[in-house]
């Protein structure tokens, strides 16, 4: 019997999603398509009768903006929004800013898939010579974190994302769910995948095959122990969702220059 409902949402398409680049902790805004995806998501959730009590986002603008647009489309702008770096996208280290397809051509599709989708492989660390290092670590939003700035990640595997996310999940998100609140987490592909791995008990190998397209809400129905009572449900037009999943999976495939 379902006792709690939770909705996970990977933010709408960002400018670098469109360009097929590793965005990670660079604070890219939503693209025009991403704005549309977020509004469409809000309309869908409104049609399905969702009434949110609380929204969690990362500290990145594309996650926050998506939440705002969803709530606006639902007529629920008043719902509190709580932000934490612990819901940030996975830190891709030295890969930040690089084009996935060009990397696949250079390093091979399998290597890029391991960097993108494996559970415990960490990409090369970012260092001060990286063109986006100062933009990330001089950003004053990271002075608000519950750890010193020098202890923030320089690159992460999905396992490391889950490691930094779990304390926040257990201390802050879970108590709100157990109060019976309907929660929306407007996060990122990998922060949402990490939550799915934890909640659903997805194996280290199988998590590589879990793909979440942008702007598609994922409904989880949970029992009193916060265990799923039925498989996750991606809400919306299923043919469009499958096409969007394939598009995400194809991002790491090599494309020859024309």
XYZ file of C-alpha atoms in Angstrom, residues 6-12 56-58 63 66 86-90 117 158 161-162 164-165 169 184-202 207 210-220 232 234:
57
model
C 7.824 11.692 -4.091
C 8.523 13.326 -7.450
C 12.053 13.562 -8.844
C 12.713 15.899 -11.747
C 15.816 16.403 -13.806
C 15.847 20.124 -14.662
C 14.778 21.319 -18.110
C 14.166 20.856 -2.837
C 16.694 22.102 -5.412
C 20.442 22.299 -5.843
C 17.577 23.422 -11.024
C 12.985 24.696 -13.283
C 24.286 18.392 -1.839
C 21.697 18.110 -4.639
C 24.097 19.600 -7.210
C 24.901 17.735 -10.391
C 27.801 15.312 -10.288
C 27.356 6.293 -16.387
C 28.146 8.584 -8.912
C 27.507 11.905 -5.356
C 25.456 9.478 -3.275
C 27.570 13.532 -0.202
C 23.825 13.434 -0.863
C 18.570 12.995 2.343
C 9.305 17.646 -5.392
C 13.065 17.357 -5.866
C 14.113 19.511 -8.819
C 17.603 18.175 -9.301
C 19.969 16.919 -11.960
C 20.452 13.728 -13.914
C 22.979 12.265 -11.494
C 21.605 13.577 -8.199
C 18.243 12.050 -9.164
C 19.917 8.796 -10.274
C 21.740 8.640 -6.927
C 18.428 8.999 -5.055
C 16.864 6.297 -7.231
C 19.791 3.982 -6.542
C 19.360 4.444 -2.808
C 15.555 4.280 -2.634
C 15.077 1.460 -5.126
C 18.211 -0.496 -4.242
C 19.465 -0.439 -7.852
C 22.436 2.028 -12.394
C 19.027 4.209 -15.655
C 18.490 7.235 -17.903
C 16.463 10.301 -16.973
C 15.567 12.805 -19.704
C 15.285 16.515 -18.941
C 11.926 17.868 -17.821
C 10.252 14.488 -17.247
C 8.849 13.954 -13.730
C 9.525 10.601 -12.048
C 6.839 9.472 -9.612
C 7.840 7.244 -6.694
C 9.027 4.219 -10.750
C 8.004 8.513 -15.789
